[in-house]
Amino acid sequence: MALLVYIAMVAAALASAASGELTADFYSETCPQALPTIKLIVGAAILKEPRMGASLVRLHFHDCIVNGCDASVLLDDTADMIGEKTAKPNNNSLRGYEVIDTIKYAVNTVCFGNVVSCADILAVAARDSIVALGGSWYDVLLGRRDARTASIDDANNVIPTPFMDLPALQASFQTLGLSLHDLVVLSGGHTLGYSRCVLFRSRLYNETGTLDPEYAAALDERCPPAGDDDALSALDDTPTTVDTDYYQGLMRGRALLHSDQELYRGDGGESDALVKHYAENPDKFWEDFGAAMVKLGKMSPLTGDQGEVRENCRVVNQE
């Protein structure tokens, strides 16, 4: 009888996979230890290096906006394919690949096989990073499969840059089916993390009209007019805590990146109103950020018999 019940549960899980549905309980029968294992390893990685939380969130974002959430961002280059890792927005910038490798190996072990996709690992690791650093829990929908290819050109063409003005940012998000509201909420992910001098030098020395003088003086010590391109500065005053300090900073001219300050231009527009709303309502930010991450995670996933579940997140499975 127990065997029949188990077979029925596995069949139900497989039926869900075949139907192409994303569900929060996708692995509840096929590998109930998958999500606790991911949470454990993410927590350990962040305890060792709190900055890693931001890196894992960013990996998921950069994966999803290039042809959907399919773990293409994790693929190493091959003789036949130049992938996304060396695209301009990612090269010497994205990190956390080794943490994903560790998670994949551990999950394959507790699942007694290759069950959990790399794309789902990215989605869960992002959520667990947000929660570990003070954000609110949200259910991650699961059941994605992994791409068999990646494209440096697609990454270069699609990923927004920190030099974009608001209209360009809106246009970039609109091509992905995301609204201005989504843009402002997802940009709140910059409540975590750091950026390199080379990405904010132009703002520091050319945008004094929108830059708080005290903040500019502090940045000047870390980011000279030339050299030290890789010197890091925090995206807000609390770079390892999920809070609304990011939005408060935009309203005070303390955005590190040009693209972030563009969300609050001081012209009373819709974007200004959204920034002010989240600066003053932390609970609403946490709620809406979780919903936006779920929406992001549903962008063009491979499901059913599309793609594959990679054994190693860095390479496609061998035939």
mmCIF file of C-alpha atoms in Angstrom:
data_model
loop_
_atom_site.group_PDB
_atom_site.id
_atom_site.type_symbol
_atom_site.label_atom_id
_atom_site.label_comp_id
_atom_site.label_asym_id
_atom_site.label_seq_id
_atom_site.Cartn_x
_atom_site.Cartn_y
_atom_site.Cartn_z
ATOM 1 C CA MET A 1 0.000 0.000 0.000
ATOM 2 C CA ALA A 2 2.805 2.412 0.958
ATOM 3 C CA LEU A 3 4.536 1.662 -2.323
ATOM 4 C CA LEU A 4 1.360 2.474 -4.257
ATOM 5 C CA VAL A 5 0.965 5.762 -2.402
ATOM 6 C CA TYR A 6 4.602 6.680 -3.176
ATOM 7 C CA ILE A 7 4.165 5.788 -6.846
ATOM 8 C CA ALA A 8 1.029 7.925 -6.987
ATOM 9 C CA MET A 9 2.822 10.906 -5.453
ATOM 10 C CA VAL A 10 5.775 10.633 -7.828
ATOM 11 C CA ALA A 11 3.383 10.284 -10.764
ATOM 12 C CA ALA A 12 1.606 13.461 -9.679
ATOM 13 C CA ALA A 13 4.914 15.304 -9.492
ATOM 14 C CA LEU A 14 5.922 14.068 -12.922
ATOM 15 C CA ALA A 15 2.537 15.053 -14.315
ATOM 16 C CA SER A 16 3.043 18.582 -13.009
ATOM 17 C CA ALA A 17 6.461 18.706 -14.673
ATOM 18 C CA ALA A 18 5.039 17.456 -17.959
ATOM 19 C CA SER A 19 2.277 20.071 -17.889
ATOM 20 C CA GLY A 20 4.817 22.877 -17.700
ATOM 21 C CA GLU A 21 3.474 24.343 -14.469
ATOM 22 C CA LEU A 22 5.596 26.233 -11.976
ATOM 23 C CA THR A 23 4.511 25.389 -8.455
ATOM 24 C CA ALA A 24 5.854 26.170 -4.997
ATOM 25 C CA ASP A 25 5.762 22.474 -4.021
ATOM 26 C CA PHE A 26 7.369 21.120 -7.193
ATOM 27 C CA TYR A 27 10.014 19.107 -5.308
ATOM 28 C CA SER A 28 7.966 18.225 -2.230
ATOM 29 C CA GLU A 29 7.675 14.590 -3.279
ATOM 30 C CA THR A 30 10.693 14.041 -5.550
ATOM 31 C CA CYS A 31 13.198 15.690 -3.186
ATOM 32 C CA PRO A 32 11.804 17.170 0.036
ATOM 33 C CA GLN A 33 15.333 17.982 1.292
ATOM 34 C CA ALA A 34 16.196 20.171 -1.701
ATOM 35 C CA LEU A 35 15.013 23.520 -0.376
ATOM 36 C CA PRO A 36 16.327 23.060 3.192
ATOM 37 C CA THR A 37 19.709 22.136 1.695
ATOM 38 C CA ILE A 38 19.803 25.262 -0.459
ATOM 39 C CA LYS A 39 18.848 27.432 2.528
ATOM 40 C CA LEU A 40 21.591 25.891 4.663
ATOM 41 C CA ILE A 41 24.347 26.484 2.120
ATOM 42 C CA VAL A 42 23.190 30.014 1.266
ATOM 43 C CA GLY A 43 23.130 30.860 4.956
ATOM 44 C CA ALA A 44 26.647 29.524 5.450
ATOM 45 C CA ALA A 45 27.948 31.435 2.425
ATOM 46 C CA ILE A 46 26.434 34.710 3.677
ATOM 47 C CA LEU A 47 27.732 34.114 7.193
ATOM 48 C CA LYS A 48 31.212 33.737 5.713
ATOM 49 C CA GLU A 49 30.824 36.750 3.400
ATOM 50 C CA PRO A 50 27.677 38.891 3.814
ATOM 51 C CA ARG A 51 28.243 40.469 0.391
ATOM 52 C CA MET A 52 27.485 37.083 -1.195
ATOM 53 C CA GLY A 53 23.757 37.598 -0.644
ATOM 54 C CA ALA A 54 23.683 40.490 -3.094
ATOM 55 C CA SER A 55 25.727 38.465 -5.565
ATOM 56 C CA LEU A 56 23.255 35.579 -5.537
ATOM 57 C CA VAL A 57 20.276 37.908 -5.996
ATOM 58 C CA ARG A 58 22.038 39.557 -8.925
ATOM 59 C CA LEU A 59 22.848 36.202 -10.542
ATOM 60 C CA HIS A 60 19.156 35.328 -10.617
ATOM 61 C CA PHE A 61 18.199 38.745 -12.033
ATOM 62 C CA HIS A 62 20.815 38.661 -14.778
ATOM 63 C CA ASP A 63 19.787 35.119 -15.636
ATOM 64 C CA CYS A 64 16.087 35.878 -15.969
ATOM 65 C CA ILE A 65 16.272 39.005 -18.088
ATOM 66 C CA VAL A 66 18.325 37.285 -20.807
ATOM 67 C CA ASN A 67 15.953 34.868 -22.559
ATOM 68 C CA GLY A 68 14.184 33.911 -19.346
ATOM 69 C CA CYS A 69 15.074 32.125 -16.114
ATOM 70 C CA ASP A 70 16.982 29.186 -17.569
ATOM 71 C CA ALA A 71 20.405 29.217 -15.847
ATOM 72 C CA SER A 72 22.071 30.207 -19.120
ATOM 73 C CA VAL A 73 24.148 32.692 -17.121
ATOM 74 C CA LEU A 74 25.947 29.783 -15.440
ATOM 75 C CA LEU A 75 27.238 28.140 -18.618
ATOM 76 C CA ASP A 76 30.968 28.319 -19.256
ATOM 77 C CA ASP A 77 32.205 29.206 -22.721
ATOM 78 C CA THR A 78 32.979 26.364 -25.114
ATOM 79 C CA ALA A 79 34.670 26.074 -28.491
ATOM 80 C CA ASP A 80 31.240 26.494 -30.096
ATOM 81 C CA MET A 81 29.600 29.009 -27.771
ATOM 82 C CA ILE A 82 30.515 32.283 -26.102
ATOM 83 C CA GLY A 83 28.131 32.564 -23.185
ATOM 84 C CA GLU A 84 26.932 35.321 -20.886
ATOM 85 C CA LYS A 85 29.681 35.306 -18.268
ATOM 86 C CA THR A 86 31.983 37.522 -20.322
ATOM 87 C CA ALA A 87 29.278 39.941 -21.491
ATOM 88 C CA LYS A 88 30.101 43.540 -20.539
ATOM 89 C CA PRO A 89 27.524 43.781 -17.719
ATOM 90 C CA ASN A 90 28.703 40.454 -16.235
ATOM 91 C CA ASN A 91 32.448 40.188 -16.799
ATOM 92 C CA ASN A 92 34.475 40.849 -13.625
ATOM 93 C CA SER A 93 31.171 41.674 -11.984
ATOM 94 C CA LEU A 94 28.886 38.675 -11.495
ATOM 95 C CA ARG A 95 30.027 36.317 -8.776
ATOM 96 C CA GLY A 96 28.745 33.488 -6.630
ATOM 97 C CA TYR A 97 29.234 30.748 -9.202
ATOM 98 C CA GLU A 98 31.155 28.597 -6.713
ATOM 99 C CA VAL A 99 28.287 28.831 -4.211
ATOM 100 C CA ILE A 100 25.892 27.566 -6.881
ATOM 101 C CA ASP A 101 28.319 24.720 -7.641
ATOM 102 C CA THR A 102 28.342 23.773 -3.954
ATOM 103 C CA ILE A 103 24.557 23.873 -3.778
ATOM 104 C CA LYS A 104 24.168 21.754 -6.901
ATOM 105 C CA TYR A 105 26.534 19.065 -5.617
ATOM 106 C CA ALA A 106 24.799 18.976 -2.230
ATOM 107 C CA VAL A 107 21.310 18.872 -3.722
ATOM 108 C CA ASN A 108 22.261 16.082 -6.118
ATOM 109 C CA THR A 109 23.502 14.169 -3.070
ATOM 110 C CA VAL A 110 20.402 14.595 -0.898
ATOM 111 C CA CYS A 111 18.109 13.951 -3.869
ATOM 112 C CA PHE A 112 19.998 10.766 -4.793
ATOM 113 C CA GLY A 113 20.337 12.032 -8.341
ATOM 114 C CA ASN A 114 20.000 14.937 -10.731
ATOM 115 C CA VAL A 115 16.549 16.247 -9.796
ATOM 116 C CA VAL A 116 16.715 20.002 -9.132
ATOM 117 C CA SER A 117 17.472 22.350 -12.014
ATOM 118 C CA CYS A 118 20.153 25.020 -11.841
ATOM 119 C CA ALA A 119 17.539 27.628 -12.777
ATOM 120 C CA ASP A 120 15.477 26.699 -9.732
ATOM 121 C CA ILE A 121 18.575 26.766 -7.545
ATOM 122 C CA LEU A 122 19.242 30.348 -8.652
ATOM 123 C CA ALA A 123 15.669 31.379 -7.843
ATOM 124 C CA VAL A 124 15.665 29.774 -4.391
ATOM 125 C CA ALA A 125 19.171 31.013 -3.532
ATOM 126 C CA ALA A 126 18.074 34.579 -4.348
ATOM 127 C CA ARG A 127 15.031 34.304 -2.067
ATOM 128 C CA ASP A 128 17.029 32.714 0.740
ATOM 129 C CA SER A 129 19.651 35.470 0.456
ATOM 130 C CA ILE A 130 16.977 38.149 0.802
ATOM 131 C CA VAL A 131 15.496 36.462 3.875
ATOM 132 C CA ALA A 132 18.919 35.868 5.455
ATOM 133 C CA LEU A 133 19.698 39.581 5.186
ATOM 134 C CA GLY A 134 16.468 40.813 6.733
ATOM 135 C CA GLY A 135 13.903 40.705 3.939
ATOM 136 C CA SER A 136 10.531 39.004 3.909
ATOM 137 C CA TRP A 137 9.840 35.441 2.812
ATOM 138 C CA TYR A 138 8.023 34.764 -0.437
ATOM 139 C CA ASP A 139 7.142 31.476 -2.102
ATOM 140 C CA VAL A 140 9.370 30.644 -5.064
ATOM 141 C CA LEU A 141 7.575 28.925 -7.910
ATOM 142 C CA LEU A 142 9.590 25.936 -9.137
ATOM 143 C CA GLY A 143 9.782 23.558 -12.057
ATOM 144 C CA ARG A 144 12.111 25.423 -14.417
ATOM 145 C CA ARG A 145 14.528 23.539 -16.594
ATOM 146 C CA ASP A 146 17.961 24.561 -17.819
ATOM 147 C CA ALA A 147 18.989 25.972 -21.188
ATOM 148 C CA ARG A 148 21.459 24.152 -23.386
ATOM 149 C CA THR A 149 22.968 27.341 -24.756
ATOM 150 C CA ALA A 150 23.796 30.946 -23.869
ATOM 151 C CA SER A 151 24.568 34.104 -25.830
ATOM 152 C CA ILE A 152 27.016 36.891 -25.076
ATOM 153 C CA ASP A 153 25.261 39.090 -27.639
ATOM 154 C CA ASP A 154 21.869 38.663 -26.011
ATOM 155 C CA ALA A 155 23.332 39.551 -22.616
ATOM 156 C CA ASN A 156 25.063 42.636 -23.990
ATOM 157 C CA ASN A 157 21.890 43.774 -25.739
ATOM 158 C CA VAL A 158 19.338 43.148 -22.987
ATOM 159 C CA ILE A 159 20.884 43.780 -19.566
ATOM 160 C CA PRO A 160 20.327 47.414 -18.478
ATOM 161 C CA THR A 161 23.469 49.450 -17.805
ATOM 162 C CA PRO A 162 24.160 51.790 -14.865
ATOM 163 C CA PHE A 163 24.567 54.653 -17.344
ATOM 164 C CA MET A 164 20.972 54.605 -18.628
ATOM 165 C CA ASP A 165 18.526 57.483 -18.226
ATOM 166 C CA LEU A 166 14.991 56.810 -17.000
ATOM 167 C CA PRO A 167 13.374 56.579 -20.479
ATOM 168 C CA ALA A 168 15.968 54.006 -21.581
ATOM 169 C CA LEU A 169 15.469 52.015 -18.385
ATOM 170 C CA GLN A 170 11.706 52.012 -18.906
ATOM 171 C CA ALA A 171 12.085 50.924 -22.514
ATOM 172 C CA SER A 172 14.465 48.151 -21.482
ATOM 173 C CA PHE A 173 12.019 46.818 -18.908
ATOM 174 C CA GLN A 174 9.029 47.196 -21.205
ATOM 175 C CA THR A 175 10.642 44.880 -23.756
ATOM 176 C CA LEU A 176 10.710 42.294 -20.959
ATOM 177 C CA GLY A 177 7.051 42.814 -20.102
ATOM 178 C CA LEU A 178 7.923 44.751 -16.952
ATOM 179 C CA SER A 179 6.380 48.066 -15.924
ATOM 180 C CA LEU A 180 7.776 51.239 -14.363
ATOM 181 C CA HIS A 181 6.481 49.924 -11.058
ATOM 182 C CA ASP A 182 8.461 46.712 -11.575
ATOM 183 C CA LEU A 183 11.541 48.769 -12.445
ATOM 184 C CA VAL A 184 11.367 50.781 -9.240
ATOM 185 C CA VAL A 185 10.602 47.783 -7.036
ATOM 186 C CA LEU A 186 13.249 45.482 -8.519
ATOM 187 C CA SER A 187 15.810 48.280 -8.377
ATOM 188 C CA GLY A 188 15.253 48.036 -4.637
ATOM 189 C CA GLY A 189 17.503 44.994 -4.874
ATOM 190 C CA HIS A 190 20.256 47.616 -4.683
ATOM 191 C CA THR A 191 19.491 47.722 -0.988
ATOM 192 C CA LEU A 192 22.200 45.041 -1.090
ATOM 193 C CA GLY A 193 25.664 45.083 -2.537
ATOM 194 C CA TYR A 194 28.433 47.200 -3.967
ATOM 195 C CA SER A 195 29.527 48.638 -7.292
ATOM 196 C CA ARG A 196 32.913 49.249 -8.868
ATOM 197 C CA CYS A 197 34.433 52.692 -9.291
ATOM 198 C CA VAL A 198 34.449 52.380 -13.073
ATOM 199 C CA LEU A 199 30.642 52.195 -13.029
ATOM 200 C CA PHE A 200 30.016 55.322 -10.937
ATOM 201 C CA ARG A 201 33.051 57.504 -11.758
ATOM 202 C CA SER A 202 31.162 59.437 -14.428
ATOM 203 C CA ARG A 203 28.345 60.236 -12.005
ATOM 204 C CA LEU A 204 30.775 61.231 -9.264
ATOM 205 C CA TYR A 205 32.654 63.771 -11.373
ATOM 206 C CA ASN A 206 29.990 64.935 -13.836
ATOM 207 C CA GLU A 207 26.681 64.986 -11.940
ATOM 208 C CA THR A 208 27.389 67.233 -8.992
ATOM 209 C CA GLY A 209 23.973 68.845 -9.342
ATOM 210 C CA THR A 210 22.205 65.675 -8.212
ATOM 211 C CA LEU A 211 24.875 64.380 -5.829
ATOM 212 C CA ASP A 212 24.956 65.127 -2.106
ATOM 213 C CA PRO A 213 28.263 66.987 -1.497
ATOM 214 C CA GLU A 214 29.159 65.100 1.680
ATOM 215 C CA TYR A 215 28.474 61.791 -0.044
ATOM 216 C CA ALA A 216 30.515 62.888 -3.071
ATOM 217 C CA ALA A 217 33.482 63.758 -0.873
ATOM 218 C CA ALA A 218 33.410 60.303 0.716
ATOM 219 C CA LEU A 219 33.240 58.642 -2.693
ATOM 220 C CA ASP A 220 36.093 60.776 -3.996
ATOM 221 C CA GLU A 221 38.404 59.156 -1.443
ATOM 222 C CA ARG A 222 37.670 55.703 -2.860
ATOM 223 C CA CYS A 223 37.265 56.452 -6.558
ATOM 224 C CA PRO A 224 39.806 58.835 -8.115
ATOM 225 C CA PRO A 225 39.293 60.436 -11.554
ATOM 226 C CA ALA A 226 41.582 57.772 -13.031
ATOM 227 C CA GLY A 227 42.687 54.348 -11.806
ATOM 228 C CA ASP A 228 41.308 52.052 -9.099
ATOM 229 C CA ASP A 229 38.545 50.916 -11.454
ATOM 230 C CA ASP A 230 37.698 47.939 -9.249
ATOM 231 C CA ALA A 231 37.489 49.861 -5.967
ATOM 232 C CA LEU A 232 34.133 49.088 -4.358
ATOM 233 C CA SER A 233 31.545 51.356 -2.782
ATOM 234 C CA ALA A 234 28.227 50.356 -1.248
ATOM 235 C CA LEU A 235 25.003 50.922 -3.162
ATOM 236 C CA ASP A 236 23.417 52.287 0.007
ATOM 237 C CA ASP A 237 24.451 52.884 3.603
ATOM 238 C CA THR A 238 23.431 49.368 4.711
ATOM 239 C CA PRO A 239 24.744 47.097 1.918
ATOM 240 C CA THR A 240 24.180 43.817 3.754
ATOM 241 C CA THR A 241 20.679 44.558 5.073
ATOM 242 C CA VAL A 242 17.388 44.481 3.179
ATOM 243 C CA ASP A 243 15.723 47.775 4.096
ATOM 244 C CA THR A 244 14.495 50.989 2.478
ATOM 245 C CA ASP A 245 17.697 52.963 2.981
ATOM 246 C CA TYR A 246 18.250 52.668 -0.778
ATOM 247 C CA TYR A 247 15.097 54.650 -1.550
ATOM 248 C CA GLN A 248 15.798 57.173 1.187
ATOM 249 C CA GLY A 249 19.227 57.692 -0.329
ATOM 250 C CA LEU A 250 17.770 58.418 -3.764
ATOM 251 C CA MET A 251 15.682 61.208 -2.263
ATOM 252 C CA ARG A 252 18.807 62.748 -0.695
ATOM 253 C CA GLY A 253 21.021 62.612 -3.785
ATOM 254 C CA ARG A 254 22.960 59.654 -2.442
ATOM 255 C CA ALA A 255 22.471 57.222 -5.322
ATOM 256 C CA LEU A 256 25.781 55.632 -6.253
ATOM 257 C CA LEU A 257 24.801 54.870 -9.840
ATOM 258 C CA HIS A 258 23.396 57.235 -12.457
ATOM 259 C CA SER A 259 20.626 54.769 -13.301
ATOM 260 C CA ASP A 260 19.541 54.643 -9.658
ATOM 261 C CA GLN A 261 19.371 58.419 -9.285
ATOM 262 C CA GLU A 262 17.274 58.539 -12.456
ATOM 263 C CA LEU A 263 14.479 56.825 -10.508
ATOM 264 C CA TYR A 264 14.193 59.962 -8.386
ATOM 265 C CA ARG A 265 14.649 63.037 -10.560
ATOM 266 C CA GLY A 266 12.831 65.470 -8.289
ATOM 267 C CA ASP A 267 10.282 66.338 -10.966
ATOM 268 C CA GLY A 268 7.265 64.917 -9.166
ATOM 269 C CA GLY A 269 6.794 62.165 -11.720
ATOM 270 C CA GLU A 270 5.423 58.668 -11.215
ATOM 271 C CA SER A 271 8.850 57.247 -10.499
ATOM 272 C CA ASP A 272 9.492 59.901 -7.832
ATOM 273 C CA ALA A 273 6.182 59.012 -6.182
ATOM 274 C CA LEU A 274 7.034 55.311 -6.110
ATOM 275 C CA VAL A 275 10.462 55.955 -4.584
ATOM 276 C CA LYS A 276 8.911 58.158 -1.898
ATOM 277 C CA HIS A 277 6.226 55.543 -1.222
ATOM 278 C CA TYR A 278 8.736 52.778 -0.593
ATOM 279 C CA ALA A 279 11.083 55.020 1.381
ATOM 280 C CA GLU A 280 8.237 55.677 3.801
ATOM 281 C CA ASN A 281 6.643 52.197 3.812
ATOM 282 C CA PRO A 282 9.164 49.393 4.459
ATOM 283 C CA ASP A 283 6.481 46.723 4.887
ATOM 284 C CA LYS A 284 4.985 47.601 1.518
ATOM 285 C CA PHE A 285 8.421 47.425 -0.103
ATOM 286 C CA TRP A 286 9.051 43.948 1.296
ATOM 287 C CA GLU A 287 5.637 42.781 0.121
ATOM 288 C CA ASP A 288 5.934 44.254 -3.363
ATOM 289 C CA PHE A 289 9.556 43.202 -3.781
ATOM 290 C CA GLY A 290 8.622 39.578 -3.129
ATOM 291 C CA ALA A 291 5.787 39.788 -5.654
ATOM 292 C CA ALA A 292 8.121 41.376 -8.220
ATOM 293 C CA MET A 293 10.707 38.632 -7.703
ATOM 294 C CA VAL A 294 8.008 36.013 -8.312
ATOM 295 C CA LYS A 295 7.019 37.847 -11.492
ATOM 296 C CA LEU A 296 10.664 38.012 -12.560
ATOM 297 C CA GLY A 297 11.061 34.309 -11.872
ATOM 298 C CA LYS A 298 8.193 33.466 -14.223
ATOM 299 C CA MET A 299 9.824 35.102 -17.224
ATOM 300 C CA SER A 300 9.943 32.616 -20.124
ATOM 301 C CA PRO A 301 10.935 29.528 -18.139
ATOM 302 C CA LEU A 302 11.742 26.260 -19.850
ATOM 303 C CA THR A 303 9.335 23.632 -18.521
ATOM 304 C CA GLY A 304 8.023 20.177 -19.279
ATOM 305 C CA ASP A 305 10.386 18.494 -21.732
ATOM 306 C CA GLN A 306 12.082 21.745 -22.796
ATOM 307 C CA GLY A 307 15.767 22.113 -22.073
ATOM 308 C CA GLU A 308 17.261 19.766 -19.482
ATOM 309 C CA VAL A 309 18.190 19.467 -15.818
ATOM 310 C CA ARG A 310 21.950 19.949 -15.811
ATOM 311 C CA GLU A 311 24.112 17.610 -13.786
ATOM 312 C CA ASN A 312 26.751 20.337 -13.576
ATOM 313 C CA CYS A 313 25.475 23.905 -13.779
ATOM 314 C CA ARG A 314 28.504 25.048 -15.781
ATOM 315 C CA VAL A 315 28.115 22.631 -18.722
ATOM 316 C CA VAL A 316 25.320 21.020 -20.672
ATOM 317 C CA ASN A 317 24.692 17.328 -20.140
ATOM 318 C CA GLN A 318 26.575 14.980 -22.399
ATOM 319 C CA GLU A 319 24.421 12.903 -24.739
#
